[in-house]
Short mmCIF file of C-alpha atoms and ligand atoms in Angstrom, two decimals:
data_model
loop_
_atom_site.label_atom_id
_atom_site.label_comp_id
_atom_site.label_asym_id
_atom_site.label_seq_id
_atom_site.Cartn_x
_atom_site.Cartn_y
_atom_site.Cartn_z
CA MET A 8 -38.76 190.85 -48.56
CA LYS A 9 -35.88 189.60 -46.09
CA TYR A 10 -33.51 191.93 -44.63
CA TYR A 11 -30.66 190.06 -46.55
CA ASP A 12 -32.13 190.82 -50.07
CA LYS A 13 -30.84 194.38 -49.46
CA LEU A 14 -28.26 195.14 -51.91
CA ILE A 15 -25.05 195.18 -50.41
CA PHE A 16 -24.87 198.78 -51.03
CA GLU A 17 -27.58 199.07 -48.70
CA LEU A 18 -26.30 197.53 -45.63
CA SER A 19 -23.21 200.18 -46.46
CA LYS A 20 -21.99 202.09 -43.23
CA GLU A 21 -19.90 204.85 -42.95
CA GLY A 22 -16.15 203.42 -41.54
CA ARG A 23 -17.33 199.56 -40.99
CA THR A 24 -14.61 197.84 -42.41
CA GLY A 25 -15.26 193.45 -42.81
CA PHE A 26 -11.11 193.08 -43.12
CA SER A 27 -7.86 193.95 -41.74
CA LEU A 28 -4.63 194.15 -43.80
CA PRO A 29 -1.56 193.82 -43.26
CA GLU A 30 0.21 197.24 -42.65
CA ASN A 31 1.28 199.01 -46.18
CA THR A 32 5.21 198.55 -46.30
CA TRP A 33 5.06 200.29 -50.09
CA PRO A 34 6.91 203.44 -49.93
CA GLU A 35 4.57 206.35 -50.02
CA THR A 36 5.75 207.43 -53.73
CA ALA A 37 6.24 204.72 -55.37
CA ASP A 38 7.29 206.58 -58.00
CA ASN A 39 7.34 203.36 -60.67
CA ILE A 40 3.61 203.65 -61.31
CA PRO A 41 2.69 206.70 -63.64
CA ASP A 42 0.06 209.04 -62.42
CA GLY A 43 -2.18 208.32 -64.84
CA LEU A 44 -2.70 204.87 -63.18
CA LYS A 45 -2.76 206.23 -59.81
CA ARG A 46 -5.82 206.70 -58.18
CA SER A 47 -7.16 209.65 -57.18
CA GLY A 48 -9.30 208.71 -54.44
CA TYR A 49 -10.71 205.78 -52.83
CA PRO A 50 -13.39 203.08 -54.58
CA ASP A 51 -16.65 203.60 -54.40
CA LEU A 52 -17.14 200.11 -52.13
CA PRO A 53 -19.34 199.56 -49.65
CA GLN A 54 -18.48 199.74 -46.35
CA VAL A 55 -19.41 196.41 -44.69
CA SER A 56 -18.52 193.76 -42.11
CA GLU A 57 -17.65 190.42 -42.71
CA PRO A 58 -20.67 188.31 -41.57
CA ASP A 59 -22.59 191.48 -44.19
CA VAL A 60 -20.21 190.15 -46.83
CA VAL A 61 -20.73 186.46 -46.66
CA ARG A 62 -24.26 186.93 -46.07
CA HIS A 63 -24.25 188.79 -49.18
CA TYR A 64 -22.85 186.09 -51.24
CA VAL A 65 -24.06 182.76 -49.83
CA ASN A 66 -27.47 184.19 -50.70
CA LEU A 67 -26.71 185.00 -54.05
CA SER A 68 -25.12 181.54 -54.74
CA ASN A 69 -28.88 180.15 -53.34
CA MET A 70 -30.69 182.19 -55.60
CA ASN A 71 -28.47 180.34 -58.58
CA PHE A 72 -29.67 176.42 -60.10
CA GLY A 73 -26.83 174.37 -60.71
CA VAL A 74 -26.31 170.47 -60.59
CA ASP A 75 -25.21 170.78 -57.34
CA THR A 76 -28.51 171.99 -56.37
CA GLY A 77 -30.70 169.13 -58.20
CA PHE A 78 -31.93 167.75 -61.60
CA TYR A 79 -30.80 169.49 -64.91
CA PRO A 80 -32.22 168.18 -67.97
CA LEU A 81 -30.93 170.33 -70.05
CA GLY A 82 -30.80 168.65 -73.71
CA SER A 83 -27.61 168.75 -75.35
CA CYS A 84 -25.91 170.47 -72.66
CA THR A 85 -25.26 167.15 -70.74
CA MET A 86 -25.37 168.46 -67.26
CA LYS A 87 -24.21 165.09 -65.41
CA TYR A 88 -22.43 165.53 -61.57
CA ASN A 89 -19.22 166.73 -61.47
CA PRO A 90 -17.29 165.13 -59.23
CA LYS A 91 -15.05 167.10 -56.14
CA ILE A 92 -12.40 164.40 -56.61
CA ASN A 93 -11.64 166.60 -60.44
CA GLU A 94 -11.64 169.61 -58.33
CA GLU A 95 -9.21 168.68 -56.43
CA THR A 96 -6.04 167.42 -58.82
CA ALA A 97 -6.97 171.02 -60.78
CA ARG A 98 -6.41 172.80 -57.69
CA HIS A 99 -2.92 170.96 -56.74
CA PRO A 100 -0.51 173.67 -55.97
CA GLY A 101 2.18 171.68 -58.47
CA PHE A 102 -0.76 172.42 -61.61
CA ALA A 103 -2.80 175.31 -60.28
CA ASN A 104 0.68 177.61 -60.03
CA LEU A 105 2.41 176.51 -63.65
CA HIS A 106 2.90 179.37 -65.91
CA PRO A 107 2.54 179.16 -69.60
CA LEU A 108 5.58 180.51 -70.08
CA GLN A 109 8.18 178.20 -68.28
CA PRO A 110 10.54 175.90 -69.70
CA ASP A 111 9.38 172.48 -71.09
CA GLU A 112 11.84 171.22 -68.37
CA THR A 113 10.00 172.74 -65.31
CA VAL A 114 6.49 171.18 -66.75
CA GLN A 115 7.06 167.71 -67.80
CA GLY A 116 4.29 166.15 -65.43
CA ALA A 117 1.84 168.83 -67.37
CA LEU A 118 3.15 167.48 -70.51
CA GLN A 119 2.39 164.01 -69.77
CA ILE A 120 -1.10 164.50 -68.39
CA TYR A 121 -1.48 166.35 -72.03
CA SER A 122 0.07 163.59 -73.93
CA GLU A 123 -1.93 160.88 -71.80
CA LEU A 124 -5.04 162.54 -72.03
CA SER A 125 -5.32 162.68 -75.83
CA ASP A 126 -4.11 159.00 -75.67
CA TRP A 127 -7.00 158.56 -73.82
CA LEU A 128 -9.32 160.49 -75.84
CA CYS A 129 -7.75 158.68 -79.08
CA SER A 130 -8.55 154.95 -77.72
CA LEU A 131 -12.26 155.99 -76.35
CA THR A 132 -13.00 158.35 -80.17
CA GLY A 133 -11.11 156.01 -82.74
CA MET A 134 -8.91 158.70 -84.10
CA ALA A 135 -5.53 159.15 -84.22
CA ALA A 136 -4.35 162.01 -82.88
CA PHE A 137 -5.82 164.79 -80.56
CA THR A 138 -5.21 168.88 -80.00
CA LEU A 139 -6.52 169.82 -76.59
CA ASN A 140 -5.88 173.56 -77.68
CA PRO A 141 -9.19 174.77 -78.38
CA PHE A 142 -11.21 176.30 -75.29
CA ALA A 143 -14.94 175.09 -76.46
CA GLY A 144 -17.19 173.05 -78.59
CA ALA A 145 -17.51 175.93 -80.90
CA HIS A 146 -14.23 176.76 -80.87
CA GLY A 147 -13.34 173.24 -81.87
CA GLU A 148 -15.23 173.11 -84.74
CA LEU A 149 -13.77 176.03 -86.17
CA THR A 150 -10.62 174.40 -85.78
CA GLY A 151 -11.48 171.58 -87.34
CA LEU A 152 -13.08 172.74 -90.33
CA MET A 153 -9.46 174.86 -90.49
CA ILE A 154 -7.95 171.88 -90.65
CA MET A 155 -10.28 170.77 -93.22
CA ARG A 156 -9.70 173.23 -95.30
CA SER A 157 -6.34 173.51 -95.34
CA TYR A 158 -6.58 169.63 -96.39
CA HIS A 159 -8.43 170.31 -99.26
CA MET A 160 -6.17 173.41 -100.15
CA SER A 161 -2.92 171.57 -99.40
CA ARG A 162 -3.74 168.85 -101.93
CA GLY A 163 -4.27 172.40 -104.50
CA ASP A 164 -8.47 171.58 -104.52
CA PHE A 165 -9.01 175.50 -104.02
CA LYS A 166 -12.89 174.62 -105.19
CA ARG A 167 -14.40 173.14 -102.03
CA THR A 168 -15.91 176.25 -100.08
CA ARG A 169 -19.29 174.52 -99.77
CA ILE A 170 -19.97 172.43 -96.23
CA ILE A 171 -23.09 170.35 -95.48
CA VAL A 172 -25.24 170.92 -92.48
CA PRO A 173 -28.66 169.17 -92.09
CA ASP A 174 -31.23 170.91 -90.78
CA SER A 175 -31.09 169.74 -87.20
CA ALA A 176 -27.81 170.68 -86.27
CA HIS A 177 -26.61 172.93 -83.45
CA GLY A 178 -26.67 176.51 -84.24
CA THR A 179 -22.61 176.76 -83.70
CA ASN A 180 -22.25 174.36 -86.86
CA PRO A 181 -23.30 176.74 -89.40
CA ALA A 182 -22.16 179.84 -87.80
CA SER A 183 -18.59 178.14 -86.94
CA ALA A 184 -18.54 177.33 -90.93
CA ALA A 185 -19.41 180.82 -91.70
CA VAL A 186 -16.82 182.02 -89.50
CA CYS A 187 -14.12 179.71 -91.12
CA GLY A 188 -15.61 181.32 -94.81
CA LEU A 189 -17.54 178.05 -95.98
CA GLU A 190 -21.19 178.47 -97.62
CA VAL A 191 -23.42 176.31 -96.03
CA VAL A 192 -25.71 173.92 -97.62
CA GLN A 193 -28.26 172.39 -95.56
CA VAL A 194 -29.27 168.97 -95.84
CA ARG A 195 -33.03 168.13 -94.94
CA SER A 196 -34.21 165.42 -92.39
CA THR A 197 -36.76 162.67 -93.22
CA PRO A 198 -39.95 162.22 -91.11
CA GLN A 199 -38.13 159.49 -89.07
CA GLY A 200 -35.74 162.06 -87.97
CA VAL A 201 -32.44 161.46 -89.63
CA ILE A 202 -30.65 162.77 -92.57
CA ASP A 203 -32.69 162.17 -95.89
CA ILE A 204 -29.88 160.53 -97.97
CA ASP A 205 -31.95 161.21 -101.01
CA ASP A 206 -31.55 165.20 -100.01
CA LEU A 207 -28.02 164.71 -100.03
CA ARG A 208 -26.75 162.62 -102.91
CA PRO A 209 -27.71 165.51 -105.55
CA LEU A 210 -25.69 167.98 -102.87
CA LEU A 211 -22.47 166.43 -103.43
CA ASP A 212 -19.89 167.36 -105.89
CA ASP A 213 -16.38 168.85 -105.98
CA THR A 214 -17.45 172.24 -104.60
CA VAL A 215 -18.19 170.11 -100.99
CA ALA A 216 -15.46 170.64 -98.52
CA GLY A 217 -17.28 168.13 -96.36
CA ILE A 218 -20.34 167.43 -94.17
CA MET A 219 -20.63 168.36 -90.43
CA MET A 220 -22.87 165.73 -88.02
CA THR A 221 -24.04 165.21 -84.84
CA ASN A 222 -24.32 161.38 -84.35
CA PRO A 223 -26.65 160.75 -82.24
CA ASN A 224 -28.33 164.01 -83.25
CA THR A 225 -30.02 166.38 -81.76
CA LEU A 226 -33.36 164.57 -81.42
CA GLY A 227 -30.72 161.54 -79.80
CA LEU A 228 -31.59 159.27 -82.59
CA PHE A 229 -28.66 157.65 -84.36
CA GLU A 230 -28.33 158.24 -87.86
CA THR A 231 -28.73 154.99 -89.20
CA GLU A 232 -27.03 155.10 -92.75
CA ILE A 233 -24.02 156.28 -91.84
CA ARG A 234 -21.97 153.64 -93.96
CA GLU A 235 -24.25 154.83 -96.65
CA ILE A 236 -23.18 158.70 -95.65
CA GLU A 237 -19.68 157.98 -95.22
CA ALA A 238 -19.18 156.10 -98.38
CA SER A 239 -21.17 159.09 -100.62
CA VAL A 240 -19.18 161.64 -98.94
CA HIS A 241 -15.70 160.46 -99.41
CA ALA A 242 -16.71 158.66 -103.04
CA ALA A 243 -17.47 162.47 -103.60
CA GLY A 244 -13.37 163.66 -102.48
CA GLY A 245 -15.14 165.65 -99.08
CA LEU A 246 -14.70 165.21 -95.49
CA LEU A 247 -16.59 164.13 -92.55
CA TYR A 248 -16.86 166.46 -89.56
CA TYR A 249 -18.52 164.47 -86.36
CA ASP A 250 -19.54 167.14 -83.30
CA GLY A 251 -18.91 165.40 -80.25
CA ALA A 252 -21.47 167.26 -78.43
CA ASN A 253 -23.59 163.80 -77.65
CA MET A 254 -20.79 161.99 -77.45
CA ASN A 255 -22.24 160.47 -74.11
CA ALA A 256 -24.12 158.27 -76.20
CA LEU A 257 -21.59 156.27 -77.04
CA LEU A 258 -19.21 156.57 -74.95
CA GLY A 259 -18.32 153.25 -74.36
CA LYS A 260 -19.92 151.44 -77.08
CA VAL A 261 -19.52 153.20 -80.33
CA ARG A 262 -16.17 155.16 -82.24
CA PRO A 263 -16.94 158.13 -84.28
CA GLY A 264 -13.38 157.14 -86.07
CA ASP A 265 -15.11 153.71 -86.69
CA MET A 266 -17.91 155.28 -88.52
CA GLY A 267 -15.24 157.09 -90.77
CA PHE A 268 -15.19 159.80 -89.14
CA ASP A 269 -12.39 161.93 -90.27
CA ILE A 270 -12.72 165.14 -87.68
CA MET A 271 -14.41 165.72 -84.56
CA HIS A 272 -14.39 167.58 -81.73
CA LEU A 273 -15.31 166.53 -77.90
CA ASN A 274 -16.70 168.75 -74.87
CA LEU A 275 -14.98 167.89 -71.86
CA HIS A 276 -17.42 170.31 -70.44
CA LYS A 277 -20.28 168.09 -71.60
CA THR A 278 -18.92 164.68 -71.78
CA PHE A 279 -16.12 164.49 -69.33
CA SER A 280 -17.67 166.46 -66.34
CA THR A 281 -16.08 169.17 -66.01
CA PRO A 282 -18.38 172.15 -64.82
CA HIS A 283 -19.85 174.72 -66.91
CA GLY A 284 -22.77 177.46 -67.69
CA GLY A 285 -22.62 180.56 -67.59
CA GLY A 286 -20.39 180.32 -70.42
CA GLY A 287 -17.09 178.45 -69.60
CA PRO A 288 -14.94 177.96 -69.05
CA GLY A 289 -14.34 174.44 -71.38
CA ALA A 290 -12.21 172.41 -74.13
CA GLY A 291 -13.40 171.61 -77.02
CA PRO A 292 -10.30 169.18 -77.89
CA VAL A 293 -10.15 168.21 -81.78
CA GLY A 294 -9.45 164.79 -83.11
CA VAL A 295 -8.18 163.62 -86.53
CA ALA A 296 -7.63 160.52 -88.42
CA ALA A 297 -3.98 159.81 -89.18
CA ARG A 298 -3.82 161.64 -93.03
CA LEU A 299 -4.76 164.68 -91.18
CA GLU A 300 -2.35 165.01 -87.94
CA HIS A 301 0.21 167.01 -89.52
CA LEU A 302 -2.82 169.60 -89.62
CA LEU A 303 -3.29 169.95 -86.30
CA PRO A 304 -2.64 173.16 -84.61
CA SER A 305 0.57 174.18 -82.94
CA PRO A 306 1.84 174.08 -80.52
CA VAL A 307 1.94 170.12 -80.30
CA VAL A 308 3.56 167.75 -77.26
CA GLY A 309 6.31 166.13 -78.85
CA LYS A 310 9.79 163.87 -77.64
CA SER A 311 12.97 164.88 -77.78
CA PRO A 312 14.86 162.66 -79.59
CA GLU A 313 17.70 163.35 -77.89
CA THR A 314 17.04 163.08 -73.98
CA GLY A 315 13.32 161.12 -74.27
CA LYS A 316 11.81 164.39 -72.59
CA LEU A 317 8.67 165.81 -73.22
CA ARG A 318 8.63 168.92 -75.15
CA THR A 319 6.15 171.54 -77.11
CA GLU A 320 6.79 171.81 -81.22
CA THR A 321 4.99 174.15 -83.52
CA ARG A 322 4.07 172.88 -86.62
CA THR A 323 4.48 175.25 -89.83
CA GLN A 324 1.75 173.53 -91.61
CA GLY A 325 -2.20 173.03 -90.68
CA ALA A 326 -4.19 175.04 -88.91
CA GLY A 327 -1.91 177.25 -86.81
CA ARG A 328 -2.30 179.01 -83.44
CA ILE A 329 -5.98 178.80 -82.22
CA SER A 330 -5.16 179.62 -78.46
CA GLY A 331 -2.49 181.64 -77.03
CA PHE A 332 -0.94 178.63 -75.04
CA MET A 333 -1.80 174.91 -74.42
CA GLY A 334 -5.86 174.81 -73.70
CA ASN A 335 -7.94 175.59 -70.79
CA PHE A 336 -5.27 173.37 -68.69
CA GLY A 337 -7.52 173.61 -65.09
CA VAL A 338 -10.50 171.78 -67.86
CA LEU A 339 -8.11 169.57 -68.98
CA MET A 340 -7.01 168.34 -65.36
CA LYS A 341 -10.75 167.75 -64.37
CA ALA A 342 -11.66 165.44 -67.64
CA TYR A 343 -8.49 163.73 -66.91
CA THR A 344 -9.07 162.99 -63.47
CA TYR A 345 -12.76 162.21 -64.45
CA ILE A 346 -11.36 158.94 -66.93
CA LEU A 347 -8.72 157.85 -64.04
CA SER A 348 -11.19 157.49 -61.34
CA LEU A 349 -13.89 155.68 -63.29
CA GLY A 350 -11.07 153.54 -65.23
CA ASN A 351 -11.42 151.79 -68.47
CA GLU A 352 -13.99 149.21 -67.66
CA ASN A 353 -16.42 151.92 -66.02
CA VAL A 354 -15.82 154.97 -68.31
CA ARG A 355 -17.42 152.09 -71.00
CA LYS A 356 -20.66 152.01 -68.62
CA THR A 357 -21.51 155.73 -69.66
CA GLY A 358 -22.83 155.91 -72.93
CA PRO A 359 -25.08 152.31 -72.07
CA PHE A 360 -26.48 154.20 -68.49
CA SER A 361 -27.10 157.90 -70.28
CA VAL A 362 -29.34 155.55 -72.38
CA LEU A 363 -31.35 153.73 -70.32
CA ALA A 364 -31.85 156.47 -68.29
CA ALA A 365 -33.36 159.03 -71.39
CA ASN A 366 -35.02 156.06 -72.69
CA TYR A 367 -37.25 155.05 -69.06
CA VAL A 368 -37.69 158.95 -69.08
CA LYS A 369 -39.37 158.88 -72.02
CA GLU A 370 -41.57 156.19 -71.80
CA SER A 371 -42.58 157.10 -68.80
CA LEU A 372 -43.67 160.50 -70.03
CA LYS A 373 -45.44 159.66 -73.71
CA ASP A 374 -48.79 159.41 -72.77
CA ARG A 375 -48.85 162.96 -71.97
CA TYR A 376 -46.52 164.59 -73.80
CA LYS A 377 -46.02 164.34 -77.79
CA LEU A 378 -43.08 162.29 -79.07
CA PRO A 379 -42.89 162.92 -82.70
CA VAL A 380 -40.44 160.32 -83.69
CA GLU A 381 -41.58 157.41 -81.92
CA SER A 382 -38.14 155.23 -81.30
CA LEU A 383 -35.22 154.10 -79.10
CA CYS A 384 -33.80 156.91 -77.93
CA LYS A 385 -30.20 157.58 -77.28
CA HIS A 386 -29.24 159.75 -74.13
CA GLU A 387 -31.76 162.24 -74.89
CA PHE A 388 -35.18 162.84 -76.65
CA VAL A 389 -37.27 165.64 -77.88
CA PHE A 390 -41.37 165.92 -76.98
CA ASP A 391 -43.00 168.22 -78.82
CA GLY A 392 -45.00 169.85 -75.77
CA LEU A 393 -48.44 168.33 -74.05
CA ARG A 394 -50.78 166.18 -75.52
CA GLU A 395 -53.30 167.79 -73.87
CA ALA A 396 -52.62 171.73 -74.07
CA ASN A 397 -56.16 173.63 -75.06
CA ALA A 398 -54.54 174.25 -78.42
CA GLY A 399 -56.46 176.92 -80.01
CA ASP A 400 -57.32 178.48 -76.60
CA PRO A 401 -55.80 182.02 -76.34
CA ASP A 402 -56.64 181.99 -72.87
CA ARG A 403 -56.26 178.29 -71.89
CA GLU A 404 -53.17 177.30 -74.08
CA VAL A 405 -50.48 175.93 -72.56
CA THR A 406 -46.68 176.11 -74.27
CA THR A 407 -43.61 174.66 -74.08
CA LEU A 408 -42.66 177.73 -71.83
CA ASP A 409 -45.07 177.09 -69.43
CA VAL A 410 -43.96 173.82 -68.76
CA ALA A 411 -40.32 174.68 -68.60
CA LYS A 412 -41.50 177.54 -66.04
CA ARG A 413 -43.65 175.28 -63.76
CA LEU A 414 -40.69 173.05 -63.44
CA LEU A 415 -39.05 175.33 -61.80
CA ASP A 416 -41.51 175.45 -58.53
CA TYR A 417 -40.99 172.17 -58.19
CA GLY A 418 -37.18 172.03 -57.84
CA PHE A 419 -36.17 170.99 -61.19
CA HIS A 420 -33.76 172.97 -63.97
CA ALA A 421 -35.80 173.23 -67.02
CA PRO A 422 -35.05 171.00 -69.99
CA THR A 423 -33.72 173.03 -73.38
CA ILE A 424 -36.63 174.11 -75.13
CA TYR A 425 -37.52 175.30 -78.80
CA PHE A 426 -34.54 173.18 -80.05
CA PRO A 427 -34.32 171.87 -81.91
CA LEU A 428 -36.33 173.80 -84.39
CA LEU A 429 -37.43 170.70 -86.32
CA PHE A 430 -40.72 171.35 -84.21
CA HIS A 431 -42.71 173.94 -82.77
CA GLN A 432 -42.89 173.23 -79.07
CA SER A 433 -39.55 171.43 -78.79
CA ILE A 434 -38.62 170.25 -74.89
CA MET A 435 -35.30 168.77 -75.48
CA ILE A 436 -34.93 166.57 -71.97
CA GLU A 437 -31.19 164.68 -71.38
CA PRO A 438 -31.06 163.06 -68.10
CA THR A 439 -27.42 161.80 -68.21
CA GLU A 440 -26.12 158.38 -66.29
CA THR A 441 -25.43 159.97 -62.86
CA GLU A 442 -29.27 160.21 -61.63
CA SER A 443 -30.31 158.15 -59.42
CA ILE A 444 -33.72 156.48 -60.09
CA GLU A 445 -35.59 158.36 -57.61
CA THR A 446 -34.53 161.48 -58.93
CA LEU A 447 -35.68 160.73 -62.56
CA ASP A 448 -39.25 159.52 -60.91
CA ALA A 449 -39.04 162.80 -58.71
CA PHE A 450 -38.59 164.67 -62.15
CA ILE A 451 -41.60 162.26 -64.16
CA GLY A 452 -43.71 162.93 -61.16
CA ALA A 453 -43.26 166.75 -61.67
CA MET A 454 -43.94 166.44 -65.40
CA ARG A 455 -46.95 164.28 -65.12
CA THR A 456 -48.47 166.64 -62.25
CA ILE A 457 -48.10 169.54 -64.68
CA ALA A 458 -49.23 167.65 -67.40
CA ASP A 459 -52.81 167.58 -64.77
CA GLU A 460 -52.61 171.08 -63.69
CA ALA A 461 -52.51 172.04 -67.86
CA VAL A 462 -56.01 170.98 -67.72
CA SER A 463 -57.03 171.45 -64.57
CA ASP A 464 -55.42 175.08 -64.10
CA PRO A 465 -54.10 176.06 -66.97
CA ASP A 466 -53.67 179.77 -65.67
CA LEU A 467 -51.03 178.47 -62.69
CA LEU A 468 -48.73 177.47 -65.43
CA ARG A 469 -49.17 180.75 -67.71
CA SER A 470 -48.36 182.47 -64.34
CA ALA A 471 -44.98 180.57 -63.89
CA PRO A 472 -42.86 180.37 -61.74
CA HIS A 473 -44.75 181.59 -58.63
CA ASN A 474 -41.70 181.00 -55.93
CA THR A 475 -38.35 181.84 -57.19
CA PRO A 476 -36.31 184.79 -56.70
CA VAL A 477 -37.16 186.28 -60.27
CA ARG A 478 -40.14 185.27 -61.80
CA ARG A 479 -40.83 185.69 -65.85
CA PRO A 480 -37.92 188.18 -67.12
CA ASP A 481 -38.64 189.96 -70.43
CA GLU A 482 -35.88 187.70 -72.63
CA THR A 483 -36.31 189.96 -75.39
CA ARG A 484 -35.22 193.02 -73.23
CA ALA A 485 -33.07 191.28 -71.19
CA ALA A 486 -31.07 190.67 -74.22
CA THR A 487 -31.29 193.65 -76.05
CA HIS A 488 -31.07 195.90 -72.87
CA PRO A 489 -28.91 193.76 -70.31
CA LYS A 490 -28.87 196.00 -66.93
CA LEU A 491 -24.80 194.38 -66.04
CA LYS A 492 -25.00 196.47 -62.72
CA TYR A 493 -26.83 197.76 -59.79
C1 PLP B 193 -23.15 172.47 -76.32
C2 PLP B 193 -23.15 172.13 -78.43
C3 PLP B 193 -22.07 172.69 -79.46
C4 PLP B 193 -21.14 174.04 -78.68
O1 PLP B 193 -20.34 173.10 -77.34
P1 PLP B 193 -20.03 174.54 -76.73
O2 PLP B 193 -19.19 173.87 -76.09
O3 PLP B 193 -21.00 175.42 -76.21
O4 PLP B 193 -19.31 175.77 -77.87
C5 PLP B 193 -21.97 172.45 -80.50
N1 PLP B 193 -23.34 170.86 -81.04
C6 PLP B 193 -23.84 170.86 -80.00
C7 PLP B 193 -25.00 169.43 -80.53
C8 PLP B 193 -23.99 170.93 -78.58
O5 PLP B 193 -24.75 170.50 -78.00
#
């Protein structure tokens, strides 16, 4: 153990300080603080010097893995590089110091950014209007489903309480539907990994509110029957919801609005390069077709007909309020900067380059890893474990978990594992368009070495990782009995 691996409390020394505060000008007897809120003694903080504190936090940060430290091919999560210029604009004091209760006349710039970003998202997705208020993809799903319900109810159609969700869907889809009070009905995938239209047709009746789809789906495959699905769902009176978490694959090429989707969300923290992980912050804007625009949640940004100035407006119909104010403005600023700095031409290269990178990695590894669906993938793909995994031998069998753990030793973040649930040994890889070919080749090299090791020295994988600060935590215990402090 290195000296600075010690806990900061262990370095504490009575009387040592790492700061000098300005003199206290607050009156001794601060009458306006109620007794119950006053401290009775000093807080139990470590007494350490400034270098101790700096080393503590820098060393902690070095134990972490982020997209700024290495390749992060986490499928379904689009861990692309987050350009630092995004941070600069987001923390500009003119934006960072705004208060959400400021009068509209004093926040015209922020409202303009809100409205321009909405317009750009419309143009990239083919939707008619966007709200930027939801805080995450899942929050966007709930908002979108509330809009779907409002639509049916506003037409006096109260029977539509069921929602169709494919078996390959992300877990948030059925969860959001349940929170919205809808009954989830599953539709099967074909062996080719796309929605089975013959399974879908009999499900469609006048109790169906709509369908939730990801396209490309969680296998990275484009739903080739989308036209047929769209026509059937609409003919049955349902609406189509598009989970836009996989929008990266389509950006610049195909628009959900043109495929006939009525409602969708985007994950700005995935497709539009705002940092995420560890639970946020994010943004899940929701776009709708023109006939649903009046059902978007409030507040919305409008224009005063008298002064021509932008203003926030509250609508009486629709989803109501789904967030305190107008979304995660810092995240919106970063996505706005990202689109503006790429420009119209370059933002449209995102999809093609991310698809190229994914197919390159897939083709370079498929002789060593099982590819359950052989086809051109979009921005991500799924292997079903190693081809040579010593399957059936309890002392030598190498699982997807072992592969993922061993990758950490080679300095790569693990891909998404055991999702989608369609296969037993899923490894879901999404390289994104922001990685160089040298990085992709290094990753391919590590994956191939691991495939060799699985044959020559399976124990090396089964006991990996070997050089990370934490090795194999008991994941069940970590989830059921989390230790959240020293
Ligand atoms: C990430 C993701 C979501 C949920 O988005 P959050 O922002 O994490 O709430 C939904 N669907 C798919 C396919 C995703 O990858």
